[in-house]
Amino acid sequence: MFQGIIFDLDGVICSTDEYHYLAWKALADRLGIPFDRQRNNLLRGVSRMESLSIILEKSTVTYTDEEKAAFAEEKNSLYRELLGRMSPSDLSEEVKTTLDAIRKTGLKMAIGSSSRNTPYILSRIGLDRYFDAVADGNCITHSKPHPEVFLKAAEMIRLAPSVCLVVEDAHAGVEAAIAGGFRCAAMGDARDDPRAAFHMNRFSDLLTFIS
Ligand code: BG6
Ligand code: MG
């Protein structure tokens, strides 16, 4: 049914979505801006600067572009400090076993993430040489819900979107997949998104969709 599978990274392969939250929360608290886990869900899949704009919607102060750039940098340096504490043991046994089982089926495997920290994260968890292709925030001009990153990943593994499955935890990511002509398996925050073809309770459910 599928010849390739494109994985989102944060919140799908690893729990770095929690670190994004903690780093944005620290910034929001310092600036006195209300921010919680529910609001954090709006940031899933969207770029760093778009995430900041969503957070600043609740601010009573208007900031200059220079201040915004400094805020994004502040968040990213705290985020990278958290990422620096990760190791291959932060890759769950279930994810690793499932990825290895998918690998054995011969499907091409790629990453499609909005994050510019993708190479760093993959190296922290020991997957820097695992995937056939990595499309990330460093090689796109439009982040999700635009389909660019998934189209780029499909191009890199030389497959048409119609034969690739995208795995996502963000509504913006599901939207991006559908806009690009992919079918999507949704998990986590996006699990019940009606646009997804498959709804995952656990990562290993993927094995039933692709067989
Ligand atoms: C996505 C996350 O993977 O990457 C978003 O879901 C994040 O929450 C985006 O904003 C950009 O990440 P980074 O690492 O480039 O700041
Ligand atoms: Mg995600």
Short mmCIF file of C-alpha atoms and ligand atoms in Angstrom, two decimals:
data_model
loop_
_atom_site.label_atom_id
_atom_site.label_comp_id
_atom_site.label_asym_id
_atom_site.label_seq_id
_atom_site.Cartn_x
_atom_site.Cartn_y
_atom_site.Cartn_z
CA MET A 1 0.00 0.00 0.00
CA PHE A 2 2.89 2.41 0.81
CA GLN A 3 6.43 2.66 -0.51
CA GLY A 4 7.67 5.32 1.89
CA ILE A 5 6.97 6.77 5.30
CA ILE A 6 7.76 10.32 6.38
CA PHE A 7 7.96 11.00 10.11
CA ASP A 8 7.53 14.27 11.88
CA LEU A 9 10.21 14.51 14.61
CA ASP A 10 9.11 16.50 17.69
CA GLY A 11 6.34 14.57 19.45
CA VAL A 12 6.50 11.62 17.04
CA ILE A 13 10.00 10.13 17.13
CA CYS A 14 10.92 11.73 20.44
CA SER A 15 9.37 13.81 23.23
CA THR A 16 11.16 17.05 22.37
CA ASP A 17 7.70 18.68 22.17
CA GLU A 18 7.88 18.77 25.98
CA TYR A 19 11.21 20.65 25.85
CA HIS A 20 9.72 23.15 23.37
CA TYR A 21 6.95 23.73 25.90
CA LEU A 22 9.31 24.16 28.87
CA ALA A 23 11.53 26.61 26.99
CA TRP A 24 8.60 28.72 25.69
CA LYS A 25 6.99 28.61 29.15
CA ALA A 26 10.16 30.02 30.75
CA LEU A 27 10.17 32.90 28.26
CA ALA A 28 6.42 33.56 28.61
CA ASP A 29 6.70 33.57 32.43
CA ARG A 30 9.60 36.02 32.30
CA LEU A 31 7.56 38.34 30.07
CA GLY A 32 4.39 37.90 32.15
CA ILE A 33 2.43 36.37 29.26
CA PRO A 34 -0.18 33.70 29.99
CA PHE A 35 0.86 30.39 28.42
CA ASP A 36 -0.09 26.81 29.22
CA ARG A 37 0.05 23.32 27.71
CA GLN A 38 -3.23 23.82 25.86
CA ARG A 39 -1.93 26.96 24.18
CA ASN A 40 1.33 25.15 23.50
CA ASN A 41 -0.59 22.72 21.28
CA LEU A 42 -1.09 25.63 18.83
CA LEU A 43 2.69 25.75 18.33
CA ARG A 44 3.03 22.15 17.20
CA GLY A 45 4.47 21.95 13.71
CA VAL A 46 4.77 25.69 13.14
CA SER A 47 8.09 27.52 12.86
CA ARG A 48 9.98 29.15 15.72
CA MET A 49 9.03 32.73 14.75
CA GLU A 50 5.39 31.78 14.10
CA SER A 51 5.34 30.10 17.51
CA LEU A 52 6.62 33.30 19.09
CA SER A 53 3.93 35.34 17.30
CA ILE A 54 1.23 33.05 18.71
CA ILE A 55 2.65 33.47 22.24
CA LEU A 56 2.87 37.26 21.85
CA GLU A 57 -0.82 37.45 20.85
CA LYS A 58 -1.52 37.32 24.60
CA SER A 59 0.98 40.08 25.43
CA THR A 60 -0.17 43.56 26.32
CA VAL A 61 3.16 44.97 25.10
CA THR A 62 4.16 45.42 21.46
CA TYR A 63 7.74 44.38 20.76
CA THR A 64 10.11 45.41 17.97
CA ASP A 65 11.48 42.92 15.46
CA GLU A 66 14.87 43.08 17.21
CA GLU A 67 13.27 42.23 20.56
CA LYS A 68 11.35 39.36 18.94
CA ALA A 69 14.55 37.99 17.41
CA ALA A 70 16.21 38.13 20.84
CA PHE A 71 13.24 36.31 22.44
CA ALA A 72 13.43 33.54 19.83
CA GLU A 73 17.16 33.24 20.47
CA GLU A 74 16.60 33.13 24.24
CA LYS A 75 14.04 30.34 23.86
CA ASN A 76 16.23 28.41 21.45
CA SER A 77 19.28 28.53 23.68
CA LEU A 78 17.30 27.16 26.64
CA TYR A 79 15.74 24.56 24.33
CA ARG A 80 19.18 23.47 23.08
CA GLU A 81 20.41 23.23 26.65
CA LEU A 82 17.58 20.73 27.30
CA LEU A 83 18.36 18.88 24.06
CA GLY A 84 22.00 18.65 25.15
CA ARG A 85 20.91 16.44 28.04
CA MET A 86 19.38 13.88 25.66
CA SER A 87 21.07 10.64 24.74
CA PRO A 88 20.17 7.52 22.74
CA SER A 89 18.37 6.27 25.87
CA ASP A 90 15.75 9.00 25.21
CA LEU A 91 14.65 7.08 22.13
CA SER A 92 11.90 4.80 23.41
CA GLU A 93 12.23 1.08 22.98
CA GLU A 94 8.86 1.01 21.21
CA VAL A 95 9.87 3.66 18.67
CA LYS A 96 13.23 1.99 17.99
CA THR A 97 11.72 -1.49 17.61
CA THR A 98 8.96 -0.17 15.34
CA LEU A 99 11.41 1.80 13.17
CA ASP A 100 13.59 -1.30 12.81
CA ALA A 101 10.55 -3.41 11.84
CA ILE A 102 9.53 -0.81 9.23
CA ARG A 103 13.09 -0.77 7.91
CA LYS A 104 12.86 -4.55 7.35
CA THR A 105 9.78 -4.11 5.12
CA GLY A 106 11.95 -2.17 2.64
CA LEU A 107 9.91 1.04 2.86
CA LYS A 108 11.93 4.22 2.38
CA MET A 109 12.05 6.24 5.61
CA ALA A 110 12.41 10.01 5.90
CA ILE A 111 12.05 12.82 8.40
CA GLY A 112 9.84 15.85 7.61
CA SER A 113 10.17 18.38 10.42
CA SER A 114 9.80 22.17 10.69
CA SER A 115 12.62 22.24 13.22
CA ARG A 116 15.97 23.79 12.45
CA ASN A 117 17.35 21.73 15.35
CA THR A 118 16.56 18.45 13.57
CA PRO A 119 20.20 17.42 12.85
CA TYR A 120 21.16 18.11 16.48
CA ILE A 121 18.20 16.13 17.87
CA LEU A 122 18.84 13.16 15.57
CA SER A 123 22.47 13.08 16.65
CA ARG A 124 21.54 13.30 20.37
CA ILE A 125 19.27 10.25 20.09
CA GLY A 126 21.63 8.29 17.86
CA LEU A 127 19.55 8.44 14.67
CA ASP A 128 21.71 10.83 12.65
CA ARG A 129 22.50 8.17 10.05
CA TYR A 130 19.29 6.18 10.30
CA PHE A 131 16.90 7.77 7.79
CA ASP A 132 17.11 7.68 3.99
CA ALA A 133 16.45 11.43 3.88
CA VAL A 134 15.97 14.34 6.26
CA ALA A 135 13.92 17.38 5.25
CA ASP A 136 13.78 20.00 7.98
CA GLY A 137 13.40 23.65 8.91
CA ASN A 138 16.80 24.43 7.38
CA CYS A 139 15.71 23.59 3.84
CA ILE A 140 12.23 25.11 3.60
CA THR A 141 10.74 28.57 3.25
CA HIS A 142 7.21 27.70 4.42
CA SER A 143 6.61 25.64 7.54
CA LYS A 144 3.56 23.43 8.22
CA PRO A 145 0.63 23.67 7.50
CA HIS A 146 2.31 24.34 4.12
CA PRO A 147 3.25 20.95 2.56
CA GLU A 148 6.77 22.03 1.49
CA VAL A 149 8.74 19.96 4.01
CA PHE A 150 6.86 16.75 3.18
CA LEU A 151 7.11 17.36 -0.57
CA LYS A 152 10.84 17.89 -0.15
CA ALA A 153 11.17 14.66 1.86
CA ALA A 154 9.22 12.70 -0.79
CA GLU A 155 11.41 14.18 -3.51
CA MET A 156 14.54 13.18 -1.59
CA ILE A 157 13.38 9.56 -1.38
CA ARG A 158 12.15 9.77 -5.01
CA LEU A 159 8.56 8.82 -4.32
CA ALA A 160 5.22 10.37 -5.20
CA PRO A 161 3.14 11.69 -2.26
CA SER A 162 0.40 9.18 -3.13
CA VAL A 163 2.61 6.26 -2.07
CA CYS A 164 3.95 7.86 1.12
CA LEU A 165 2.45 7.86 4.60
CA VAL A 166 3.10 10.87 6.83
CA VAL A 167 3.15 10.39 10.63
CA GLU A 168 2.15 13.49 12.62
CA ASP A 169 1.22 14.70 16.11
CA ALA A 170 0.21 18.23 15.02
CA HIS A 171 -3.01 19.41 13.37
CA ALA A 172 -0.83 21.75 11.26
CA GLY A 173 1.15 18.69 10.18
CA VAL A 174 -1.95 16.70 9.24
CA GLU A 175 -3.12 19.69 7.21
CA ALA A 176 0.29 19.91 5.51
CA ALA A 177 0.23 16.20 4.64
CA ILE A 178 -3.25 16.37 3.11
CA ALA A 179 -2.38 19.57 1.19
CA GLY A 180 0.63 17.75 -0.28
CA GLY A 181 -1.42 14.76 -1.44
CA PHE A 182 -0.21 12.36 1.28
CA ARG A 183 -2.18 10.07 3.54
CA CYS A 184 -1.56 10.70 7.20
CA ALA A 185 -1.38 8.67 10.41
CA ALA A 186 -2.14 10.93 13.36
CA MET A 187 -1.09 10.52 16.97
CA GLY A 188 -0.86 12.50 20.21
CA ASP A 189 -2.56 15.90 20.12
CA ALA A 190 -3.74 15.33 16.51
CA ARG A 191 -4.83 11.72 16.98
CA ASP A 192 -8.53 12.33 16.35
CA ASP A 193 -8.02 14.76 13.46
CA PRO A 194 -10.71 13.68 10.97
CA ARG A 195 -8.45 14.47 8.01
CA ALA A 196 -6.08 11.65 8.98
CA ALA A 197 -6.52 8.23 7.34
CA PHE A 198 -5.22 6.41 10.44
CA HIS A 199 -5.52 7.21 14.14
CA MET A 200 -2.73 5.89 16.36
CA ASN A 201 -2.98 4.99 20.02
CA ARG A 202 0.64 3.92 20.09
CA PHE A 203 3.62 4.21 17.79
CA SER A 204 3.69 0.47 17.03
CA ASP A 205 0.19 0.78 15.48
CA LEU A 206 2.05 1.91 12.36
CA LEU A 207 2.97 -1.69 11.65
CA THR A 208 -0.69 -2.59 11.15
CA PHE A 209 -1.32 0.31 8.72
CA ILE A 210 1.58 -0.42 6.42
CA SER A 211 1.16 -4.20 6.07
C1 BG6 B 1 8.44 21.70 15.10
C2 BG6 B 1 7.74 21.83 16.42
O1 BG6 B 1 8.87 20.38 14.93
O2 BG6 B 1 9.56 22.56 15.03
C3 BG6 B 1 7.38 23.29 16.67
O3 BG6 B 1 6.57 21.03 16.43
C4 BG6 B 1 8.62 24.16 16.54
O4 BG6 B 1 6.80 23.40 17.94
C5 BG6 B 1 9.25 23.96 15.18
O5 BG6 B 1 8.27 25.54 16.71
C6 BG6 B 1 10.52 24.76 14.99
O6 BG6 B 1 11.52 24.27 15.86
P1 BG6 B 1 12.96 24.87 16.04
O7 BG6 B 1 13.73 23.75 16.70
O8 BG6 B 1 13.50 25.22 14.70
O9 BG6 B 1 12.83 26.07 16.91
MG MG B 2 5.40 17.27 15.98
#
